Tab-separated table of C-alpha atoms in Angstrom:
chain	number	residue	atom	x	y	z
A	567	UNK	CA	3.940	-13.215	-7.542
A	568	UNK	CA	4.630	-9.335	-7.282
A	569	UNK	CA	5.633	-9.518	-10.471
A	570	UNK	CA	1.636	-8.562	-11.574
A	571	UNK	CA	1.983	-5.403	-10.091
A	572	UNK	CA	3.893	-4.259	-13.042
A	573	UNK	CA	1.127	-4.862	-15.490
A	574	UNK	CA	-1.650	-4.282	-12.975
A	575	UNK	CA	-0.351	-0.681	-12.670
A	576	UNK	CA	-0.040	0.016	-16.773
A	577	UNK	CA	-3.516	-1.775	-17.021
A	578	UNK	CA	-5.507	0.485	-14.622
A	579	UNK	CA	-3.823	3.896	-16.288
A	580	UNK	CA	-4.692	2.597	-19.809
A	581	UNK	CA	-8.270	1.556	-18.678
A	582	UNK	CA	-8.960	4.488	-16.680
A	583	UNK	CA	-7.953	6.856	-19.702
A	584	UNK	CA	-9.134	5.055	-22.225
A	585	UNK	CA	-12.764	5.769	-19.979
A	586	UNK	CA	-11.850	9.189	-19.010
A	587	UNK	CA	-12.320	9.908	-22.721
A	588	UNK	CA	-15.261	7.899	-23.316
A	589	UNK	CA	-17.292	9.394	-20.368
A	590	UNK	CA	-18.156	12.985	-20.280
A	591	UNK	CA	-18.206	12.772	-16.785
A	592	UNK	CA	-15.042	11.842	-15.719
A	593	UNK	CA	-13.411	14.347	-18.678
A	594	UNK	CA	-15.504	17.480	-16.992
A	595	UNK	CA	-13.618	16.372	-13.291
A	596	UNK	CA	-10.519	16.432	-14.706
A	597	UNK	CA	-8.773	19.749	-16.269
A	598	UNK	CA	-7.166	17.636	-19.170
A	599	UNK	CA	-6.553	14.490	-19.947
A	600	UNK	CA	-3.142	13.187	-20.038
A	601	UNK	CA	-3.100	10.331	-22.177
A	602	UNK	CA	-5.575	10.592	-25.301
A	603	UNK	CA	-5.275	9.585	-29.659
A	604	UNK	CA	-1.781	8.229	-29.915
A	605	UNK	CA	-0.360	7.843	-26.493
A	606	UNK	CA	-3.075	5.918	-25.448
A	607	UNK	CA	-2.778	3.529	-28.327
A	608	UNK	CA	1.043	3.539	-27.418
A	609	UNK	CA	0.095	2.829	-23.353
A	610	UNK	CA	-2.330	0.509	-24.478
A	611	UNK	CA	0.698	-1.587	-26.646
A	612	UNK	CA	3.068	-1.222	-23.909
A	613	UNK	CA	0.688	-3.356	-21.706
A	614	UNK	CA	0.540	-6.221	-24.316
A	615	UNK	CA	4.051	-6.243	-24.389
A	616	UNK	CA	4.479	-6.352	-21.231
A	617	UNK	CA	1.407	-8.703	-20.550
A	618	UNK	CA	3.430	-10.994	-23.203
A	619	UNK	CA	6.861	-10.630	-21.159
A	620	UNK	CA	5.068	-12.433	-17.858
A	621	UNK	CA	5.239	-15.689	-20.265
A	622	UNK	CA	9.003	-15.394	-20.285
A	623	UNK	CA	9.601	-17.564	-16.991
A	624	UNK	CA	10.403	-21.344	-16.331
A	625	UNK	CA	6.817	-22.044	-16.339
A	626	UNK	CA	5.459	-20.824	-18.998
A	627	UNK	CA	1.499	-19.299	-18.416
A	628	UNK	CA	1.112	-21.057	-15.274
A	629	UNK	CA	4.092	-19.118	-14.028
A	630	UNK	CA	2.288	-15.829	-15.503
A	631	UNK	CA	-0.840	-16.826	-13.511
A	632	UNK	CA	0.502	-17.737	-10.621
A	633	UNK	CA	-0.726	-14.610	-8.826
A	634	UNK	CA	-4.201	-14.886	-9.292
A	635	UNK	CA	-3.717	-18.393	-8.143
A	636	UNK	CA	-2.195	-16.487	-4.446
A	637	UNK	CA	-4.720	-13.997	-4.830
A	638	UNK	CA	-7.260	-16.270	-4.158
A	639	UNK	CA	-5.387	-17.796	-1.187
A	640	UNK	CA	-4.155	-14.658	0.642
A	641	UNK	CA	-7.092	-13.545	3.002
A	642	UNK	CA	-8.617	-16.594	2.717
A	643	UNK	CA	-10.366	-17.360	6.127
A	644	UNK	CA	-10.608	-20.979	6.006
A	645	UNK	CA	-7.223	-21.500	5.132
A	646	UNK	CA	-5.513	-22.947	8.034
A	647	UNK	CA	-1.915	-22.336	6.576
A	648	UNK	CA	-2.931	-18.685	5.524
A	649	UNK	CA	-4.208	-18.137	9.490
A	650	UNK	CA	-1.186	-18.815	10.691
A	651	UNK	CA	1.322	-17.340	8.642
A	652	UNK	CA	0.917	-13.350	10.088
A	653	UNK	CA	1.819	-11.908	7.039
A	654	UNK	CA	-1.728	-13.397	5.296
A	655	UNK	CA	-3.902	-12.602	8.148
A	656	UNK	CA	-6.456	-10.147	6.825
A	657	UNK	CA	-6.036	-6.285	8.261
A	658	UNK	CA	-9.336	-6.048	10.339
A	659	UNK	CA	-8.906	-9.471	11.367
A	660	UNK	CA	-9.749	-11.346	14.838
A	661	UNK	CA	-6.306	-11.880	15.640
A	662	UNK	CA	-4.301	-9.135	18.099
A	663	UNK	CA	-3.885	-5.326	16.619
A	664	UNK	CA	0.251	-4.718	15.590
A	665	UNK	CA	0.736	-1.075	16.364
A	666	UNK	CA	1.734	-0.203	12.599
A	667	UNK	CA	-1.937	-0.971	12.067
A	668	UNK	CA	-3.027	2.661	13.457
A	669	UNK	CA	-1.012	4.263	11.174
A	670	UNK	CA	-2.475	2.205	8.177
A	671	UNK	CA	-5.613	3.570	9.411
A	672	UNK	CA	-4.522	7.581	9.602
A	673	UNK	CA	-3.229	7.241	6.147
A	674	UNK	CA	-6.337	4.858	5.057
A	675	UNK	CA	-8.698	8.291	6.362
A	676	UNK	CA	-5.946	10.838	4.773
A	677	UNK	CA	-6.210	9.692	1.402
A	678	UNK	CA	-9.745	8.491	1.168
A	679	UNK	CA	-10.375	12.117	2.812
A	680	UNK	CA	-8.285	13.969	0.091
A	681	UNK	CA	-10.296	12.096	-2.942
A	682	UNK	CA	-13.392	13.221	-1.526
A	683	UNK	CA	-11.953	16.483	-0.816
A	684	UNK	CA	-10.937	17.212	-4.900
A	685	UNK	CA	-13.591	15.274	-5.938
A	686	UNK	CA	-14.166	17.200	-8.829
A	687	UNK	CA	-11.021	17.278	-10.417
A	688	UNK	CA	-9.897	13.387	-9.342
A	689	UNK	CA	-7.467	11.725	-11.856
A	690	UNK	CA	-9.890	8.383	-12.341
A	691	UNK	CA	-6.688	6.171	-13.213
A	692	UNK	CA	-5.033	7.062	-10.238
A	693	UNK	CA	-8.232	6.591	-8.301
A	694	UNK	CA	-8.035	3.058	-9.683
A	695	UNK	CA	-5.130	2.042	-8.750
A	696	UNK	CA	-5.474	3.591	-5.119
A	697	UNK	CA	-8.836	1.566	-4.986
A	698	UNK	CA	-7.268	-2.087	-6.172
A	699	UNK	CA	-4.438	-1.586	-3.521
A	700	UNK	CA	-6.623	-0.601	-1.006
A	701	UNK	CA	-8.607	-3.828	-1.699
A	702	UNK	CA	-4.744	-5.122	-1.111
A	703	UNK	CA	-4.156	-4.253	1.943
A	704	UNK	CA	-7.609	-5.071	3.437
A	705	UNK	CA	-6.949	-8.287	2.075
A	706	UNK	CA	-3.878	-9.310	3.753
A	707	UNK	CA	-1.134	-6.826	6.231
A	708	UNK	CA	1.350	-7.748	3.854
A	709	UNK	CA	-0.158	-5.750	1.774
A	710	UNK	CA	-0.032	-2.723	3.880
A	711	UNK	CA	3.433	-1.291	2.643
A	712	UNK	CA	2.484	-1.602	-1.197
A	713	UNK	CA	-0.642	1.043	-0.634
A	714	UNK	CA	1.240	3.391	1.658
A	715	UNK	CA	3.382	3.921	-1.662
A	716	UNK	CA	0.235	4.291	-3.201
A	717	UNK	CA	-1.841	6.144	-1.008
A	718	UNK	CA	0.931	8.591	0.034
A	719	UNK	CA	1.934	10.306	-3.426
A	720	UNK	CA	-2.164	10.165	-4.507
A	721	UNK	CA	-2.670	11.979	-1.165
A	722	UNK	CA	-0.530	14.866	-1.588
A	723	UNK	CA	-1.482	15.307	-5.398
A	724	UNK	CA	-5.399	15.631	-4.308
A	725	UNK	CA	-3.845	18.136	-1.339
A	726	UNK	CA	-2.379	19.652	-3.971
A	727	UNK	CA	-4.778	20.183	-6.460
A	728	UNK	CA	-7.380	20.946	-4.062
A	729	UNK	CA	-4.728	24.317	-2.496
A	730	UNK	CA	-4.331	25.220	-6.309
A	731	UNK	CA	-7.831	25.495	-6.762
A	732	UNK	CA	-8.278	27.365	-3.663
A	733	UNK	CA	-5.677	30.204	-5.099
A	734	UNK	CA	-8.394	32.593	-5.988
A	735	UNK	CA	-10.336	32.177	-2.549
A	736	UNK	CA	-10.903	35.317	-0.481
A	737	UNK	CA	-8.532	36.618	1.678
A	738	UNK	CA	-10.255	34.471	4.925
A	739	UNK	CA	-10.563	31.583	3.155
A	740	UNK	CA	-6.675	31.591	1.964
A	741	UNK	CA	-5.160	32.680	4.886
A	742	UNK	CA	-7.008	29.606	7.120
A	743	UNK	CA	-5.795	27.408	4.663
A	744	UNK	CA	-2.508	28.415	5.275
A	745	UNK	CA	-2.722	28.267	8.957
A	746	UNK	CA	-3.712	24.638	8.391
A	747	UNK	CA	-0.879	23.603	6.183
A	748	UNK	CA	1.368	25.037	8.729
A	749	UNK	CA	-0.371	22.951	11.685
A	750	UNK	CA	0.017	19.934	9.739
A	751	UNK	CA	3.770	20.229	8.897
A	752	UNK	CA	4.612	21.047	12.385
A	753	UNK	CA	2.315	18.116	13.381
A	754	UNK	CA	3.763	15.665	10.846
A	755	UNK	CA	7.298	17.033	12.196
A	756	UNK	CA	6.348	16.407	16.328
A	757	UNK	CA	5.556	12.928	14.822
A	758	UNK	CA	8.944	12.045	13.178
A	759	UNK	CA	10.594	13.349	16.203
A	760	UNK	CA	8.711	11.488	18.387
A	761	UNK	CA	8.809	8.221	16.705
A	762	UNK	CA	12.589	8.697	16.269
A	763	UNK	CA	13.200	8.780	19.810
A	764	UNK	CA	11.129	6.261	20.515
A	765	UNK	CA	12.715	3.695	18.045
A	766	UNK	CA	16.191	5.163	19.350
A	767	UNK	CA	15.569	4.403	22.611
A	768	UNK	CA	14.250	0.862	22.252
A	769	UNK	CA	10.889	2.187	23.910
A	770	UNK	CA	9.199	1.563	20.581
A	771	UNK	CA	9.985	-2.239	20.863
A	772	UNK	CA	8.827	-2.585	24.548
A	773	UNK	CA	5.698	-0.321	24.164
A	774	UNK	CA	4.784	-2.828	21.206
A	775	UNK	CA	5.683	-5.869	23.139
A	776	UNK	CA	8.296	-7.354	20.376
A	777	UNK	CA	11.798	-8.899	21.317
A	778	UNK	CA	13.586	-6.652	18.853
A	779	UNK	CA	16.420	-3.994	19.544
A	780	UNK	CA	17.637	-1.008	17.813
A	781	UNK	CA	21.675	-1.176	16.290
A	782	UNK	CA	23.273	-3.725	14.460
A	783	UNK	CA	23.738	-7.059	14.941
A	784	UNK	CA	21.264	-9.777	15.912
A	785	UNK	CA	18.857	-10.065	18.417
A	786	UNK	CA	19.330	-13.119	20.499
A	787	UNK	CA	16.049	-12.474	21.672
A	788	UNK	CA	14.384	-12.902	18.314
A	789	UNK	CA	16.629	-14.946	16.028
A	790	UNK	CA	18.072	-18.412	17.331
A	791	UNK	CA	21.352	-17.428	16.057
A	792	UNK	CA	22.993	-20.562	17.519
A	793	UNK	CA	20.147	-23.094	16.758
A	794	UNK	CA	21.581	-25.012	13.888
A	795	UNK	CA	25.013	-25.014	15.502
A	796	UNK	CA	23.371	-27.103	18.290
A	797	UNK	CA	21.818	-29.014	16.262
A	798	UNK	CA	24.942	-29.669	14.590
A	799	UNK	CA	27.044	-30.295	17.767
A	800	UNK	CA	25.065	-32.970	19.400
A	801	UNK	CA	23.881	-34.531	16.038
A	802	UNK	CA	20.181	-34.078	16.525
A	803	UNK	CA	17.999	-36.055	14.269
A	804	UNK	CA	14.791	-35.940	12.525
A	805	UNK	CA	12.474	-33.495	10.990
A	806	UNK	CA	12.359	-30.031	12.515
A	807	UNK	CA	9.212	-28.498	13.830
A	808	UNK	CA	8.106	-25.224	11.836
A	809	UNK	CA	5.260	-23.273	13.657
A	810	UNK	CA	5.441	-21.233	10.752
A	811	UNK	CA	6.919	-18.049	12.609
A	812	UNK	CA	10.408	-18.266	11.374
Protein backbone atom coordinates (compact mmCIF):
# COMPACT_ATOMS: atom_id res chain seq x y z
CA UNK A 1 0.00 0.00 0.00
CA UNK A 2 3.10 2.44 -0.16
CA UNK A 3 2.29 2.91 -3.37
CA UNK A 4 -0.05 6.23 -2.10
CA UNK A 5 2.86 7.88 -1.05
CA UNK A 6 3.60 8.75 -4.57
CA UNK A 7 0.46 10.71 -5.10
CA UNK A 8 0.13 11.76 -1.47
CA UNK A 9 3.44 13.65 -1.93
CA UNK A 10 2.41 15.48 -5.53
CA UNK A 11 -1.06 16.14 -3.83
CA UNK A 12 0.16 18.07 -0.73
CA UNK A 13 2.78 20.31 -3.04
CA UNK A 14 -0.07 21.09 -5.51
CA UNK A 15 -2.54 21.86 -2.61
CA UNK A 16 -0.22 23.73 -0.55
CA UNK A 17 0.73 26.05 -3.63
CA UNK A 18 -2.24 26.25 -5.10
CA UNK A 19 -3.13 27.98 -1.23
CA UNK A 20 0.10 29.70 -0.91
CA UNK A 21 -1.26 31.84 -3.76
CA UNK A 22 -4.68 32.16 -2.65
CA UNK A 23 -3.76 33.34 0.93
CA UNK A 24 -1.90 36.48 1.48
CA UNK A 25 -0.63 35.09 4.43
CA UNK A 26 1.19 32.26 3.59
CA UNK A 27 2.65 34.32 0.22
CA UNK A 28 4.09 37.22 2.78
CA UNK A 29 6.07 34.01 4.84
CA UNK A 30 7.48 32.86 1.96
CA UNK A 31 10.12 34.96 -0.30
CA UNK A 32 8.54 33.53 -3.61
CA UNK A 33 6.54 31.11 -4.60
CA UNK A 34 7.79 28.28 -6.55
CA UNK A 35 5.05 26.88 -8.36
CA UNK A 36 2.38 29.57 -9.62
CA UNK A 37 0.11 30.23 -13.42
CA UNK A 38 1.31 27.38 -15.56
CA UNK A 39 3.36 25.06 -13.47
CA UNK A 40 0.81 24.73 -11.11
CA UNK A 41 -1.76 23.81 -13.68
CA UNK A 42 1.02 21.39 -15.02
CA UNK A 43 1.63 19.91 -11.10
CA UNK A 44 -1.88 19.90 -10.71
CA UNK A 45 -2.25 17.44 -14.19
CA UNK A 46 0.61 15.42 -13.20
CA UNK A 47 -1.39 14.33 -10.05
CA UNK A 48 -4.44 13.20 -12.16
CA UNK A 49 -2.28 11.28 -14.14
CA UNK A 50 -0.78 9.82 -11.74
CA UNK A 51 -3.98 9.49 -9.49
CA UNK A 52 -5.31 7.62 -12.82
CA UNK A 53 -2.07 5.26 -12.99
CA UNK A 54 -3.03 3.70 -9.24
CA UNK A 55 -6.05 2.03 -11.35
CA UNK A 56 -3.50 0.18 -13.43
CA UNK A 57 -3.20 -2.97 -11.01
CA UNK A 58 -4.91 -6.50 -10.90
CA UNK A 59 -7.63 -5.04 -8.94
CA UNK A 60 -8.78 -2.42 -10.42
CA UNK A 61 -10.03 0.70 -7.76
CA UNK A 62 -10.13 -1.55 -4.92
CA UNK A 63 -6.47 -2.18 -5.51
CA UNK A 64 -6.04 1.82 -5.75
CA UNK A 65 -7.85 2.07 -2.37
CA UNK A 66 -6.41 -0.40 -0.69
CA UNK A 67 -4.39 1.98 1.48
CA UNK A 68 -6.95 3.86 3.00
CA UNK A 69 -8.48 0.54 3.69
CA UNK A 70 -4.74 -0.20 5.95
CA UNK A 71 -4.85 3.20 7.02
CA UNK A 72 -7.67 2.64 8.97
CA UNK A 73 -6.27 -0.61 10.43
CA UNK A 74 -2.67 0.41 11.28
CA UNK A 75 -2.82 2.01 14.87
CA UNK A 76 -5.90 0.66 15.46
CA UNK A 77 -6.10 -0.19 19.27
CA UNK A 78 -8.69 -2.73 19.30
CA UNK A 79 -7.26 -4.67 16.71
CA UNK A 80 -5.94 -7.75 18.20
CA UNK A 81 -3.88 -8.75 15.01
CA UNK A 82 -2.55 -5.06 14.69
CA UNK A 83 -1.35 -5.38 18.71
CA UNK A 84 0.60 -7.99 18.05
CA UNK A 85 2.30 -7.52 14.97
CA UNK A 86 5.27 -4.81 16.40
CA UNK A 87 5.53 -3.12 13.36
CA UNK A 88 1.60 -1.66 13.84
CA UNK A 89 1.93 -0.90 17.42
CA UNK A 90 1.40 2.84 17.72
CA UNK A 91 4.80 4.99 18.69
CA UNK A 92 3.73 6.23 22.24
CA UNK A 93 2.17 3.05 22.86
CA UNK A 94 1.84 0.85 26.22
CA UNK A 95 3.98 -1.74 25.01
CA UNK A 96 8.07 -1.67 25.97
CA UNK A 97 10.23 1.50 24.50
CA UNK A 98 12.81 0.06 21.38
CA UNK A 99 15.83 2.25 21.76
CA UNK A 100 15.48 3.72 18.06
CA UNK A 101 12.45 5.35 19.63
CA UNK A 102 14.73 8.18 21.39
CA UNK A 103 16.11 9.11 18.38
CA UNK A 104 12.60 9.45 16.68
CA UNK A 105 12.03 11.76 19.43
CA UNK A 106 15.44 14.10 18.99
CA UNK A 107 14.60 14.39 15.40
CA UNK A 108 10.63 14.70 16.19
CA UNK A 109 11.94 18.11 18.57
CA UNK A 110 14.70 19.08 15.74
CA UNK A 111 12.39 19.59 13.06
CA UNK A 112 9.27 20.71 14.81
CA UNK A 113 11.94 23.19 16.53
CA UNK A 114 13.36 24.42 13.11
CA UNK A 115 9.61 25.22 11.67
CA UNK A 116 8.98 27.26 14.56
CA UNK A 117 12.33 28.66 14.36
CA UNK A 118 11.77 30.13 10.39
CA UNK A 119 8.39 30.51 10.98
CA UNK A 120 8.11 33.32 8.88
CA UNK A 121 9.49 32.22 5.82
CA UNK A 122 8.07 28.28 6.10
CA UNK A 123 7.47 26.60 2.67
CA UNK A 124 3.55 25.60 3.59
CA UNK A 125 3.74 22.49 1.10
CA UNK A 126 6.60 21.17 2.68
CA UNK A 127 5.07 21.88 6.06
CA UNK A 128 2.30 19.61 4.79
CA UNK A 129 3.84 16.91 3.98
CA UNK A 130 6.14 16.95 7.20
CA UNK A 131 2.75 17.23 9.15
CA UNK A 132 0.84 14.05 7.30
CA UNK A 133 4.04 11.91 7.97
CA UNK A 134 4.35 12.94 11.27
CA UNK A 135 0.69 11.86 11.77
CA UNK A 136 2.52 8.54 10.15
CA UNK A 137 4.72 7.77 12.38
CA UNK A 138 2.62 8.51 15.52
CA UNK A 139 0.35 6.22 14.02
CA UNK A 140 2.31 3.16 13.74
CA UNK A 141 6.69 2.62 14.31
CA UNK A 142 6.67 1.42 10.96
CA UNK A 143 6.18 4.50 10.04
CA UNK A 144 9.12 5.95 11.74
CA UNK A 145 11.73 5.57 8.81
CA UNK A 146 9.35 7.24 6.11
CA UNK A 147 9.36 10.75 8.30
CA UNK A 148 13.03 10.65 9.19
CA UNK A 149 13.36 11.07 5.24
CA UNK A 150 10.99 13.64 5.68
CA UNK A 151 11.81 15.38 8.65
CA UNK A 152 15.59 15.32 8.00
CA UNK A 153 15.93 17.31 4.56
CA UNK A 154 12.81 19.85 5.90
CA UNK A 155 15.06 20.29 8.98
CA UNK A 156 18.14 21.43 7.45
CA UNK A 157 16.26 23.67 4.79
CA UNK A 158 14.46 25.67 7.85
CA UNK A 159 18.31 25.63 9.48
CA UNK A 160 19.15 26.91 6.48
CA UNK A 161 16.96 29.53 5.71
CA UNK A 162 16.81 30.67 9.14
CA UNK A 163 21.35 31.18 9.00
CA UNK A 164 20.62 33.02 5.60
CA UNK A 165 18.41 35.32 7.14
CA UNK A 166 20.64 35.85 9.98
CA UNK A 167 23.56 37.08 7.35
CA UNK A 168 23.05 40.69 8.10
CA UNK A 169 22.97 40.20 12.04
CA UNK A 170 25.54 42.13 14.08
CA UNK A 171 28.78 41.02 14.59
CA UNK A 172 27.62 39.18 18.25
CA UNK A 173 24.79 37.82 16.93
CA UNK A 174 26.75 36.12 13.81
CA UNK A 175 29.63 35.04 15.42
CA UNK A 176 27.36 32.94 18.30
CA UNK A 177 25.66 31.51 15.58
CA UNK A 178 28.65 30.23 14.29
CA UNK A 179 29.93 28.91 17.48
CA UNK A 180 26.69 26.93 17.55
CA UNK A 181 26.88 25.39 14.15
CA UNK A 182 30.28 24.31 15.05
CA UNK A 183 29.03 22.63 18.47
CA UNK A 184 26.49 20.85 16.63
CA UNK A 185 28.70 19.31 13.87
CA UNK A 186 31.20 18.20 16.32
CA UNK A 187 28.24 16.90 18.41
CA UNK A 188 26.49 15.17 15.50
CA UNK A 189 30.17 13.77 14.69
CA UNK A 190 30.87 12.33 18.67
CA UNK A 191 27.45 10.69 17.84
CA UNK A 192 28.33 8.75 14.61
CA UNK A 193 31.47 7.73 16.23
CA UNK A 194 29.96 6.58 19.09
CA UNK A 195 27.18 4.68 17.63
CA UNK A 196 29.69 3.11 15.19
CA UNK A 197 31.59 1.56 17.82
CA UNK A 198 28.92 0.55 19.54
CA UNK A 199 27.21 -1.37 16.60
CA UNK A 200 30.90 -2.65 15.79
CA UNK A 201 31.35 -4.06 18.86
CA UNK A 202 28.04 -5.86 19.28
CA UNK A 203 27.48 -3.62 22.51
CA UNK A 204 24.63 -1.95 20.65
CA UNK A 205 22.74 -5.35 20.45
CA UNK A 206 23.30 -6.30 24.17
CA UNK A 207 22.66 -2.74 25.56
CA UNK A 208 19.22 -3.05 23.59
CA UNK A 209 18.58 -6.53 24.71
CA UNK A 210 18.11 -8.09 20.97
CA UNK A 211 19.68 -11.52 19.83
CA UNK A 212 21.27 -9.92 16.79
CA UNK A 213 25.09 -9.73 15.82
CA UNK A 214 27.11 -7.53 13.70
CA UNK A 215 28.91 -9.33 10.22
CA UNK A 216 27.49 -11.46 7.81
CA UNK A 217 25.78 -14.40 7.95
CA UNK A 218 22.83 -15.44 10.12
CA UNK A 219 22.16 -15.23 13.53
CA UNK A 220 21.31 -18.54 15.01
CA UNK A 221 20.15 -16.68 17.79
CA UNK A 222 17.43 -14.87 15.90
CA UNK A 223 16.56 -16.81 12.75
CA UNK A 224 15.72 -20.69 13.05
CA UNK A 225 17.91 -21.29 10.19
CA UNK A 226 17.48 -25.08 10.51
CA UNK A 227 13.71 -25.15 11.43
CA UNK A 228 12.16 -26.34 8.24
CA UNK A 229 14.99 -28.82 7.71
CA UNK A 230 13.73 -30.49 10.94
CA UNK A 231 10.65 -30.34 10.09
CA UNK A 232 11.50 -31.95 6.98
CA UNK A 233 13.72 -34.73 8.49
CA UNK A 234 11.38 -36.24 10.93
CA UNK A 235 8.23 -35.55 8.77
CA UNK A 236 6.40 -33.34 11.21
CA UNK A 237 2.79 -32.81 10.51
CA UNK A 238 0.13 -30.33 10.81
CA UNK A 239 -0.35 -26.66 10.80
CA UNK A 240 2.49 -24.54 12.14
CA UNK A 241 2.06 -22.13 14.97
CA UNK A 242 2.70 -18.34 13.91
CA UNK A 243 2.94 -15.96 17.00
CA UNK A 244 3.20 -13.48 14.47
CA UNK A 245 6.99 -12.57 15.22
CA UNK A 246 8.54 -14.20 12.27
Amino acid sequence: GLFIIGPGLIFAYAFGEYVTNKMPILRYWRAESTVEGKRLRILFTILLLTSLACLLNPYGYKGALFPLILFTRIGNSTNLYVETVIEFRRTFGIYPVPFSIYFYKILLVGSLFSFVLNVKRTDFSRFLVYIAFLYLSVLARRNIALFAFVATPAMVCNFSSFLDSQKGANVVKSKLIKNAQTIFILFLVLIMVWLTIEVGSGKFYKRTRKPKEFGFGISGMFYPAGACDFVLKNSISGNIFNDMAI
